[in-house]
Coordinates of C-alpha atoms and ligand atoms in Angstrom, one line a residue:
M1 CA 131.1 74.2 84.2
A2 CA 129.6 77.1 82.2
E3 CA 131.8 80.2 82.3
Q4 CA 130.4 83.2 84.2
V5 CA 129.3 86.1 82.0
K6 CA 131.2 89.2 82.9
T7 CA 129.2 92.4 82.9
L8 CA 130.2 96.0 82.3
R9 CA 127.8 98.6 84.0
L10 CA 128.0 102.2 83.0
V11 CA 127.2 104.9 85.6
L12 CA 126.6 108.3 84.2
G13 CA 127.5 111.5 86.1
D14 CA 123.9 112.2 87.0
Q15 CA 123.2 108.6 88.1
I16 CA 124.7 108.8 91.6
N17 CA 121.9 106.9 93.2
H18 CA 123.4 105.2 96.3
N19 CA 120.1 103.3 96.8
H20 CA 119.9 101.8 93.3
S21 CA 119.3 98.0 93.4
W22 CA 122.5 97.6 91.4
F23 CA 124.6 98.3 94.4
K24 CA 122.7 96.2 97.0
S25 CA 125.0 93.3 96.6
V26 CA 128.6 92.8 95.4
D27 CA 129.2 90.6 92.3
A28 CA 132.7 89.7 91.3
N29 CA 131.6 89.4 87.7
V30 CA 130.4 93.0 87.5
V31 CA 132.7 96.0 86.7
Y32 CA 131.4 99.5 87.1
L33 CA 132.6 102.2 84.6
M34 CA 132.6 105.9 85.4
A35 CA 134.4 108.5 83.4
E36 CA 134.8 112.3 83.3
M37 CA 134.3 112.7 79.5
R38 CA 135.0 115.6 77.1
Q39 CA 131.8 114.9 75.3
E40 CA 130.0 115.9 78.5
T41 CA 132.2 118.9 79.5
N42 CA 132.1 120.2 75.9
Y43 CA 128.6 119.8 74.5
V44 CA 127.8 123.2 76.1
K45 CA 130.1 125.7 78.0
H46 CA 129.3 124.9 81.7
H47 CA 129.8 127.0 84.8
I48 CA 133.1 126.1 86.5
Q49 CA 131.2 125.2 89.8
K50 CA 129.0 122.8 87.8
V51 CA 132.0 120.9 86.4
I52 CA 133.7 120.8 89.8
A53 CA 130.5 119.7 91.6
F54 CA 129.8 116.9 89.1
F55 CA 133.4 115.6 89.2
A56 CA 133.6 115.8 93.0
S57 CA 130.3 113.9 93.3
M58 CA 131.3 111.2 90.8
R59 CA 134.7 110.7 92.5
N60 CA 133.1 110.5 96.0
F61 CA 130.6 108.0 94.6
A62 CA 133.2 105.8 93.0
K63 CA 135.1 105.7 96.3
T64 CA 132.0 104.7 98.2
L65 CA 131.3 101.9 95.7
E66 CA 134.9 100.7 96.1
R67 CA 134.7 100.8 99.9
N68 CA 131.6 98.7 99.6
G69 CA 133.5 96.0 97.7
H70 CA 132.4 96.8 94.1
R71 CA 134.9 96.8 91.3
V72 CA 135.1 100.3 89.7
I73 CA 137.0 101.7 86.7
Y74 CA 137.2 105.5 87.0
Y75 CA 138.8 107.8 84.4
S76 CA 139.4 111.4 85.3
I77 CA 139.5 114.3 83.0
N78 CA 143.2 114.3 82.2
Q79 CA 143.4 110.6 81.3
S80 CA 143.4 109.9 77.6
E81 CA 140.2 107.9 77.9
S82 CA 138.3 111.1 78.6
K83 CA 138.8 112.1 75.0
L84 CA 137.2 108.9 73.6
T85 CA 133.7 108.8 72.3
L86 CA 131.3 106.9 74.6
A87 CA 131.1 104.1 72.0
E88 CA 134.9 103.7 72.0
L89 CA 135.1 103.8 75.7
I90 CA 132.5 101.1 76.2
S91 CA 133.9 98.9 73.5
N92 CA 137.5 99.2 74.9
E93 CA 136.4 98.4 78.4
M94 CA 134.3 95.5 77.3
Q95 CA 137.3 94.0 75.6
S96 CA 140.0 94.7 78.1
N97 CA 137.8 93.4 81.0
G98 CA 136.6 90.4 79.1
C99 CA 133.0 91.5 79.4
T100 CA 130.4 90.0 77.1
H101 CA 127.4 91.8 78.6
F102 CA 126.7 95.5 79.0
E103 CA 124.2 97.3 81.2
Y104 CA 123.2 100.9 81.7
Q105 CA 120.5 102.9 83.5
L106 CA 118.2 104.8 81.2
P107 CA 119.6 108.3 80.7
D108 CA 117.5 111.4 81.4
E109 CA 118.7 113.2 78.4
Y110 CA 117.5 112.4 74.9
R111 CA 121.0 113.0 73.5
L112 CA 122.5 110.2 75.6
D113 CA 119.5 108.0 75.3
E114 CA 119.9 108.0 71.5
Q115 CA 123.7 107.5 71.8
L116 CA 123.4 104.5 74.0
K117 CA 120.7 102.9 71.9
S118 CA 123.0 103.3 68.9
I119 CA 126.0 101.9 70.8
C120 CA 124.0 98.9 71.9
S121 CA 122.8 98.2 68.4
Q122 CA 126.4 97.7 67.3
L123 CA 127.7 96.1 70.5
K124 CA 129.7 92.8 70.4
G125 CA 127.7 91.2 73.2
T126 CA 124.4 91.3 75.0
F127 CA 123.0 94.4 76.8
K128 CA 120.2 95.4 79.1
S129 CA 118.9 98.8 80.3
Y130 CA 117.5 99.6 83.7
C131 CA 115.3 102.2 85.4
T132 CA 117.3 104.8 87.4
E133 CA 114.9 104.1 90.3
H134 CA 114.9 107.9 91.0
F135 CA 111.7 109.6 89.9
Y136 CA 108.2 109.0 91.1
T137 CA 107.0 108.6 87.6
Q138 CA 108.1 106.6 84.6
R139 CA 109.1 108.5 81.4
T140 CA 105.7 108.1 79.8
E141 CA 103.5 108.6 82.9
V142 CA 102.7 112.2 82.1
L143 CA 102.0 111.4 78.5
D144 CA 99.6 108.6 79.6
F145 CA 97.9 110.9 82.2
F146 CA 97.2 113.6 79.6
E147 CA 96.2 111.2 76.8
G148 CA 93.4 112.7 74.7
K149 CA 93.5 116.0 76.6
K150 CA 94.0 119.4 74.8
R151 CA 95.7 121.1 77.7
F152 CA 98.4 119.6 79.9
L153 CA 97.6 121.4 83.2
M154 CA 100.3 120.8 85.8
E155 CA 97.7 121.3 88.6
N156 CA 95.7 118.3 87.4
F157 CA 98.7 116.1 87.3
Y158 CA 99.9 117.3 90.7
R159 CA 96.5 116.5 92.4
M160 CA 96.7 113.0 90.9
M161 CA 100.3 112.6 92.3
R162 CA 99.2 113.8 95.7
K163 CA 96.4 111.2 95.8
K164 CA 98.4 108.4 94.2
H165 CA 101.3 108.8 96.6
N166 CA 99.2 109.8 99.6
I167 CA 101.2 113.0 100.3
L168 CA 99.6 115.7 102.5
M169 CA 96.2 113.9 102.3
V170 CA 93.5 113.1 104.8
G171 CA 91.6 110.3 103.2
D172 CA 90.7 111.6 99.7
A173 CA 91.0 115.3 100.8
P174 CA 94.0 117.5 100.8
V175 CA 95.4 118.6 104.2
G176 CA 94.2 122.1 105.0
G177 CA 91.1 121.7 102.7
Q178 CA 92.7 123.0 99.6
W179 CA 95.2 121.7 97.0
N180 CA 97.2 124.8 96.4
F181 CA 98.2 127.6 98.7
D182 CA 100.0 129.6 96.1
A183 CA 98.0 132.8 96.9
D184 CA 99.7 132.8 100.3
N185 CA 103.1 132.6 98.8
R186 CA 103.7 136.0 97.3
K187 CA 105.2 138.2 100.0
K188 CA 108.0 140.7 99.3
Y189 CA 111.0 140.3 101.7
K190 CA 111.8 143.4 103.7
G191 CA 114.3 141.9 106.2
E192 CA 111.7 141.1 108.8
I193 CA 112.9 137.6 109.3
P194 CA 116.7 136.9 109.4
V195 CA 117.7 134.5 106.6
P196 CA 119.9 131.6 107.9
P197 CA 123.3 131.6 106.2
A198 CA 123.9 129.3 103.3
L199 CA 125.5 126.0 104.2
F200 CA 129.1 125.7 102.8
F201 CA 130.9 122.4 102.1
N202 CA 134.6 121.9 101.8
P203 CA 135.4 119.4 99.1
N204 CA 139.0 119.4 97.9
I205 CA 138.1 121.6 95.0
E206 CA 141.6 123.0 94.4
T207 CA 142.8 119.7 93.0
I208 CA 139.8 119.3 90.7
L209 CA 140.1 122.9 89.7
K210 CA 143.7 122.4 88.6
E211 CA 142.8 119.3 86.7
I212 CA 140.1 121.2 84.8
E213 CA 142.5 124.0 84.0
T214 CA 145.2 121.4 82.8
A215 CA 142.5 119.8 80.6
Q216 CA 141.8 123.2 79.2
I217 CA 138.0 122.8 79.6
E218 CA 136.3 126.1 78.7
T219 CA 134.0 127.2 81.5
I220 CA 132.0 130.2 82.5
G221 CA 131.6 132.0 85.9
T222 CA 133.8 132.0 89.0
V223 CA 134.5 129.8 92.0
N224 CA 135.7 130.5 95.5
A225 CA 137.3 127.6 97.2
N226 CA 136.3 129.0 100.7
S227 CA 132.6 129.2 99.9
F228 CA 131.7 126.2 97.9
A229 CA 128.0 125.7 98.5
W230 CA 127.2 122.5 96.7
P231 CA 127.0 119.1 98.5
T232 CA 129.0 116.5 96.6
S233 CA 128.5 113.4 98.8
R234 CA 125.4 111.6 100.1
T235 CA 126.3 112.7 103.6
E236 CA 126.5 116.3 102.6
C237 CA 123.2 116.1 100.6
L238 CA 121.4 114.7 103.7
E239 CA 122.9 117.5 105.7
Q240 CA 121.6 120.1 103.2
L241 CA 118.1 118.5 103.4
E242 CA 118.1 118.5 107.2
Y243 CA 119.3 122.1 107.2
F244 CA 116.5 123.1 104.8
C245 CA 113.7 121.4 106.8
T246 CA 114.9 122.9 110.1
Y247 CA 115.8 126.4 109.2
L248 CA 114.4 127.4 105.8
L249 CA 111.2 125.4 105.3
P250 CA 109.2 127.5 107.9
Y251 CA 109.4 130.5 105.5
F252 CA 109.9 128.8 102.2
G253 CA 106.5 129.4 100.7
T254 CA 105.9 132.9 102.1
Y255 CA 109.0 134.3 100.3
E256 CA 109.2 131.9 97.4
D257 CA 108.8 134.6 94.8
A258 CA 110.7 137.4 96.6
M259 CA 114.0 138.8 95.5
H260 CA 116.5 140.8 97.5
T261 CA 119.9 142.4 96.9
E262 CA 121.3 141.3 100.3
E263 CA 119.7 137.8 100.5
K264 CA 120.4 135.9 97.4
N265 CA 119.0 132.5 98.4
L266 CA 116.3 133.7 100.8
F267 CA 114.5 130.5 102.0
H268 CA 115.1 128.3 98.9
S269 CA 116.4 124.8 99.5
R270 CA 119.3 124.7 97.0
L271 CA 118.6 121.0 96.7
S272 CA 118.3 120.8 92.9
F273 CA 121.9 119.7 92.3
A274 CA 121.6 117.0 95.0
M275 CA 118.4 115.7 93.4
N276 CA 119.4 116.1 89.7
T277 CA 122.5 114.0 90.3
K278 CA 120.3 111.5 92.2
M279 CA 122.3 111.7 95.4
L280 CA 118.9 112.5 97.0
S281 CA 115.6 111.0 95.7
P282 CA 112.6 113.2 95.3
K283 CA 110.7 110.7 97.5
E284 CA 113.0 111.1 100.5
V285 CA 112.9 114.9 100.1
V286 CA 109.1 115.0 99.9
E287 CA 108.7 112.6 102.7
K288 CA 111.1 114.5 104.9
V289 CA 109.3 117.7 104.3
E290 CA 105.9 116.1 105.0
Q291 CA 107.3 114.6 108.2
A292 CA 108.7 118.0 109.3
F293 CA 105.2 119.5 108.7
I294 CA 103.5 116.6 110.7
N295 CA 106.0 116.7 113.6
Q296 CA 105.9 120.5 113.9
D297 CA 109.2 120.5 115.8
F298 CA 109.3 124.0 114.3
P299 CA 106.1 125.7 113.4
I300 CA 105.6 125.0 109.7
S301 CA 102.3 126.0 108.1
I302 CA 100.6 124.0 105.4
A303 CA 101.4 126.8 102.9
Q304 CA 105.1 126.3 103.3
A305 CA 105.0 122.5 103.1
E306 CA 102.5 122.3 100.3
G307 CA 104.4 125.1 98.3
F308 CA 107.6 123.0 98.5
I309 CA 106.0 119.6 97.8
R310 CA 104.3 121.0 94.7
Q311 CA 107.7 122.0 93.2
V312 CA 109.1 118.5 93.6
L313 CA 106.1 116.1 93.4
G314 CA 104.4 118.3 90.8
W315 CA 106.6 120.5 88.7
R316 CA 109.7 118.4 88.7
E317 CA 108.0 115.2 87.6
Y318 CA 105.7 117.1 85.2
V319 CA 108.6 118.9 83.5
R320 CA 110.3 115.5 82.9
G321 CA 107.2 114.0 81.5
I322 CA 106.7 116.9 79.0
Y323 CA 110.4 116.5 78.0
W324 CA 109.9 112.9 77.1
K325 CA 106.6 113.5 75.5
E326 CA 107.8 116.3 73.2
M327 CA 111.4 115.4 72.4
P328 CA 113.2 115.6 70.0
N329 CA 111.1 118.3 68.3
Y330 CA 110.9 120.4 71.5
A331 CA 114.5 121.4 71.3
S332 CA 114.0 123.3 68.1
L333 CA 110.7 125.0 68.7
N334 CA 110.6 128.8 68.2
Y335 CA 106.9 129.6 68.1
L336 CA 107.4 133.4 68.3
E337 CA 110.2 133.3 65.7
N338 CA 112.6 135.2 67.9
K339 CA 116.0 135.9 66.4
S340 CA 118.2 138.2 68.5
K341 CA 121.6 137.3 70.0
L342 CA 122.3 137.5 73.7
P343 CA 124.2 140.6 74.6
N344 CA 127.7 140.4 76.1
F345 CA 126.5 141.4 79.6
Y346 CA 124.9 137.9 80.1
W347 CA 128.5 136.8 80.7
T348 CA 129.7 139.9 82.6
A349 CA 126.6 141.2 84.5
D350 CA 127.8 144.7 83.3
T351 CA 124.5 146.4 82.9
K352 CA 122.8 149.4 84.5
M353 CA 119.5 147.5 85.0
N354 CA 119.9 146.5 88.7
C355 CA 117.5 143.5 88.5
M356 CA 119.5 142.0 85.6
K357 CA 122.8 143.0 87.2
Q358 CA 122.0 141.2 90.5
S359 CA 120.4 138.1 88.9
L360 CA 123.2 137.7 86.4
K361 CA 126.0 138.4 88.9
Q362 CA 124.5 135.8 91.2
S363 CA 124.2 133.3 88.3
L364 CA 127.8 133.9 87.3
N365 CA 129.3 133.9 90.8
D366 CA 127.2 131.1 92.4
A367 CA 125.9 129.0 89.4
Y368 CA 122.6 129.7 91.1
A369 CA 119.5 132.0 90.9
H370 CA 116.1 131.0 92.2
H371 CA 113.1 130.4 89.9
I372 CA 111.7 134.0 89.9
Q373 CA 115.1 135.4 89.0
R374 CA 115.3 132.9 86.2
L375 CA 111.7 133.4 85.1
M376 CA 110.7 137.0 85.7
V377 CA 114.0 138.8 85.5
I378 CA 116.5 137.1 83.1
G379 CA 113.9 135.0 81.2
N380 CA 111.5 138.0 81.0
F381 CA 114.2 140.3 79.6
S382 CA 115.3 137.6 77.1
L383 CA 111.8 137.1 75.8
L384 CA 110.9 140.9 75.7
T385 CA 114.1 141.5 73.7
Q386 CA 113.2 138.6 71.5
M387 CA 116.3 136.5 71.9
H388 CA 116.6 133.3 69.9
P389 CA 115.5 130.4 72.2
D390 CA 118.7 128.4 71.1
E391 CA 120.8 131.2 72.6
V392 CA 118.8 131.4 75.7
D393 CA 118.8 127.6 76.2
A394 CA 122.5 127.4 75.8
W395 CA 123.1 130.1 78.4
Y396 CA 120.7 128.5 80.9
L397 CA 122.1 125.0 80.2
G398 CA 125.6 126.2 80.9
V399 CA 125.2 128.6 83.8
Y400 CA 123.2 126.8 86.4
I401 CA 124.5 124.1 88.8
D402 CA 121.3 122.1 88.3
A403 CA 121.0 122.4 84.5
I404 CA 120.5 119.1 82.8
E405 CA 118.6 119.2 79.6
W406 CA 115.5 117.2 80.7
V407 CA 114.7 119.9 83.3
E408 CA 116.4 123.0 81.7
L409 CA 114.7 122.8 78.3
P410 CA 111.0 122.7 79.2
N411 CA 111.6 125.4 81.8
T412 CA 113.6 127.7 79.6
R413 CA 112.3 127.1 76.0
G414 CA 108.8 126.3 77.2
M415 CA 107.8 128.0 80.4
S416 CA 110.1 131.0 80.1
Q417 CA 110.4 131.7 76.4
Y418 CA 107.0 130.5 75.2
A419 CA 108.8 128.9 72.2
D420 CA 106.6 125.8 72.5
G421 CA 103.5 128.0 71.7
G422 CA 101.8 127.2 75.0
I423 CA 102.5 123.6 75.9
M424 CA 104.0 124.5 79.3
A425 CA 102.5 127.9 80.0
T426 CA 99.0 129.2 79.0
K427 CA 100.5 132.6 78.3
P428 CA 104.0 134.1 78.1
Y429 CA 105.7 135.0 81.4
V430 CA 106.4 138.7 80.5
S431 CA 105.9 141.7 82.7
S432 CA 106.8 145.4 82.9
G433 CA 109.1 146.7 85.7
S434 CA 106.2 146.9 88.1
Y435 CA 106.2 143.1 88.9
I436 CA 109.9 143.2 89.6
N437 CA 109.3 146.2 91.8
K438 CA 106.5 144.5 93.7
M439 CA 108.6 141.4 94.4
S440 CA 112.1 142.9 95.1
N441 CA 114.1 145.8 96.4
Y442 CA 116.0 146.0 93.1
C443 CA 114.3 149.1 91.7
S444 CA 115.1 151.4 94.6
N445 CA 118.8 151.2 93.7
C446 CA 118.5 151.2 89.9
H447 CA 119.8 153.7 87.4
Y448 CA 116.4 153.5 85.8
K449 CA 113.0 154.7 87.1
V450 CA 110.5 152.0 87.3
K451 CA 107.5 154.3 87.0
E452 CA 108.7 156.0 83.8
K453 CA 107.5 154.6 80.5
W454 CA 109.6 156.0 77.6
T455 CA 112.0 158.6 78.8
D456 CA 115.7 158.0 78.6
D457 CA 115.8 156.9 82.2
A458 CA 112.7 154.8 82.0
C459 CA 112.8 151.2 83.1
P460 CA 113.6 149.2 80.0
F461 CA 111.1 146.5 80.9
N462 CA 108.2 149.1 80.6
S463 CA 108.6 150.0 76.9
L464 CA 109.8 146.5 76.0
Y465 CA 106.7 144.9 77.5
W466 CA 104.3 146.9 75.3
D467 CA 106.6 146.7 72.2
F468 CA 106.5 142.9 72.7
I469 CA 102.7 142.9 72.9
I470 CA 102.4 145.0 69.7
E471 CA 105.0 143.0 67.7
K472 CA 103.8 139.6 68.7
K473 CA 100.1 140.3 68.6
P474 CA 99.4 137.9 65.6
Y475 CA 100.8 135.0 67.6
F476 CA 98.2 135.5 70.4
A477 CA 95.1 136.1 68.3
N478 CA 93.4 133.0 69.7
N479 CA 94.8 133.1 73.2
Q480 CA 92.0 134.0 75.6
R481 CA 94.5 134.7 78.5
M482 CA 96.2 137.4 76.4
S483 CA 93.0 139.1 75.3
M484 CA 92.9 141.7 78.1
M485 CA 96.5 142.8 77.4
L486 CA 95.8 143.0 73.7
R487 CA 92.6 145.1 74.3
M488 CA 94.6 147.4 76.7
Q489 CA 97.2 147.9 74.0
E490 CA 94.6 148.6 71.3
K491 CA 93.2 151.5 73.5
M492 CA 96.6 153.2 73.7
K493 CA 97.0 156.6 72.0
P494 CA 99.0 156.4 68.7
E495 CA 101.5 159.1 70.0
D496 CA 102.2 156.9 73.1
I497 CA 102.7 153.8 71.0
E498 CA 105.2 155.8 68.9
K499 CA 107.2 156.9 72.0
I500 CA 107.1 153.3 73.5
Q501 CA 108.3 151.8 70.3
L502 CA 111.0 154.4 69.7
R503 CA 112.4 153.7 73.2
A504 CA 112.1 149.9 72.9
H505 CA 113.8 149.8 69.5
Y506 CA 116.7 151.9 70.9
I507 CA 117.0 149.5 73.8
K508 CA 117.0 146.4 71.5
E509 CA 119.6 148.0 69.2
N510 CA 121.9 149.1 72.0
L511 CA 121.6 146.2 74.5
D512 CA 125.2 146.5 75.7
K513 CA 124.7 150.2 76.6
I514 CA 121.6 149.6 78.7
Ligands
LIG1 P1 113.6 125.5 95.5 O1 113.0 126.8 95.2 O2 114.0 125.3 96.9 O3 112.5 124.4 95.0 C1 112.6 123.0 95.5 C2 112.9 122.1 94.4 O4 111.7 122.0 93.5 C3 114.0 122.4 93.4 O5 115.2 121.9 94.0 C4 113.6 121.6 92.2 O6 114.1 120.3 92.2 C5 112.1 121.6 92.2 N1 111.6 122.6 91.3 C6 111.1 123.8 91.5 N2 110.7 124.4 90.4 C7 110.9 123.5 89.4 C8 110.6 123.6 88.0 N3 110.1 124.6 87.4 N4 111.0 122.5 87.3 C9 111.6 121.4 87.9 N5 111.8 121.3 89.2 C10 111.5 122.4 89.9 N6 115.5 123.5 87.6 C11 116.5 122.6 87.5 O7 116.6 121.7 88.3 N7 117.4 122.6 86.4 C12 117.3 123.6 85.5 O8 118.1 123.6 84.6 C13 116.3 124.6 85.6 N8 116.2 125.6 84.7 C14 115.2 126.5 84.9 C15 115.1 127.5 83.9 C16 114.1 128.5 84.0 C17 114.0 129.6 83.0 C18 113.2 128.5 85.1 C19 112.2 129.5 85.3 C20 113.3 127.5 86.1 C21 114.3 126.5 86.0 N9 114.5 125.5 86.9 C22 115.4 124.5 86.8 C23 113.5 125.3 88.0 C24 113.9 126.1 89.3 O9 114.3 127.4 89.0 C25 115.1 125.4 90.0 O10 114.8 124.0 90.2 C26 115.3 126.0 91.4 O11 115.6 127.4 91.3 C27 116.5 125.3 92.1 O12 116.8 125.9 93.3 P2 116.3 125.3 94.7 O13 116.8 123.9 94.8 O14 116.8 126.2 95.7 O15 114.8 125.3 94.5
LIG2 FE1 114.9 146.3 86.8 FE2 113.5 148.3 85.8 FE3 113.5 147.9 88.4 FE4 115.7 148.8 87.2 S1 113.7 149.9 87.4 S2 115.6 147.2 88.7 S3 115.5 147.8 85.2 S4 112.7 146.6 86.9

């Protein structure tokens, strides 16, 4: 009788997909391998909550698999195996478990994809890779969709996705008669609607925290065991989704771009960690939101449901497609040739600029800030002060709970820092203080005056904005969408330009005093 082939299957920390076909049946000849590895904790300095949340989710998943009868080998961070390279770990486990066949799910990061390809090319045994069965699209679907096109407009991709997956559609037409309700989603929050409190979970984080300390993993930010807000099991993720659809979705779109000192999360879902680890699939999230809109158990307007679905069905899949289309070159693009180093206050939040203080403090304390804080406050300031995109990327990749390179890189280097020269955004996301003032209550409690342009107490964003336009003018010579700003700048009086640049240069040279 032919001997059964024994298979080793690798499960990465962001492949916690309970519904993957791998786990549908139990096979005595399959061994699952999961490991908390130094190569993953150390390739960038992560937020402490991110490391805890990943380890807790992985441990919960391993236990679920075991409960369901699967054979699982799990190495935690203080076991010596955590220090091995991935190649050594796989080779050792193949040998010690008598496996002659290796299987893995396609990683979402280029770095790991290359590593696994190289490992497999030298493997003593056969191997096979599988789809993660998570995303709506395959890696190359965005590339195929934009084949031959000059511009990769997200909106076009999104409409195709709505039609293809029949989401919020009536026949061939979009529900509500338009594809996009973005114009309805720009309200400032003034406390008129109470924001439901964040959902807290209570995993045994003290144990994991001690283990991380013992392992001497360097991390950033803080954690509070009594208010850990990240779901780390499938049950908790489903609870978070239910909570969002019931309490937050009715106002999600309306206040999507708003920022407020007392309401850090407003009506955002905080579902990115659950989705990026694959504990929730985008399909179940989108369908649940669509169903909540159809059922109307709570009044939910189309602007709220469409606004949310666009983020997941549109932006999230699009960003992933751009990543696979453009990597590996994308990670080193620096179109605007920015060179500065991040100031120390990115790690302390110790700055007099209230918008930066609030957004940084929240990022460091909670491993979370919503997209406008990431884009129009921290990202805006980083671009206006001409930070090197490598520095900005490393910070974003480390600090946020949901930061995995496939989604962090196009958003940060592309969308926010314009380092890709316009692949993701048709023009740079920069603004003076007036946008921040329009969308938040930050300016009313700031050391600086948002209406002043170049005085010592003038909002730094104001002079930095025009200084950026002046200094980066040559890079935008052929950009139609920048032409109005360039013309406005050209009409400025020379004495005003001088005052603006004097103030902007002082700020750039004294960032830690600002
Ligand atoms: P919500 O506001 O409730 O949105 C719902 C969901 O839509 C999110 O959970 C997310 O899955 C998806 N989504 C929304 N916007 C985007 C987007 N631009 N790209 C991809 N998915 C999106 N998102 C990450 O998941 N990881 C990152 O590392 C990351 N880095 C970012 C860096 C910058 C500079 C910017 C501007 C955005 C970044 N985003 C990133 C996108 C977005 O800010 C986060 O997905 C969102 O803030 C997560 O919070 P939430 O779950 O409450 O989102
Ligand atoms: Fe930020 Fe300027 Fe407003 Fe202060 S005045 S909060 S620095 S935008």
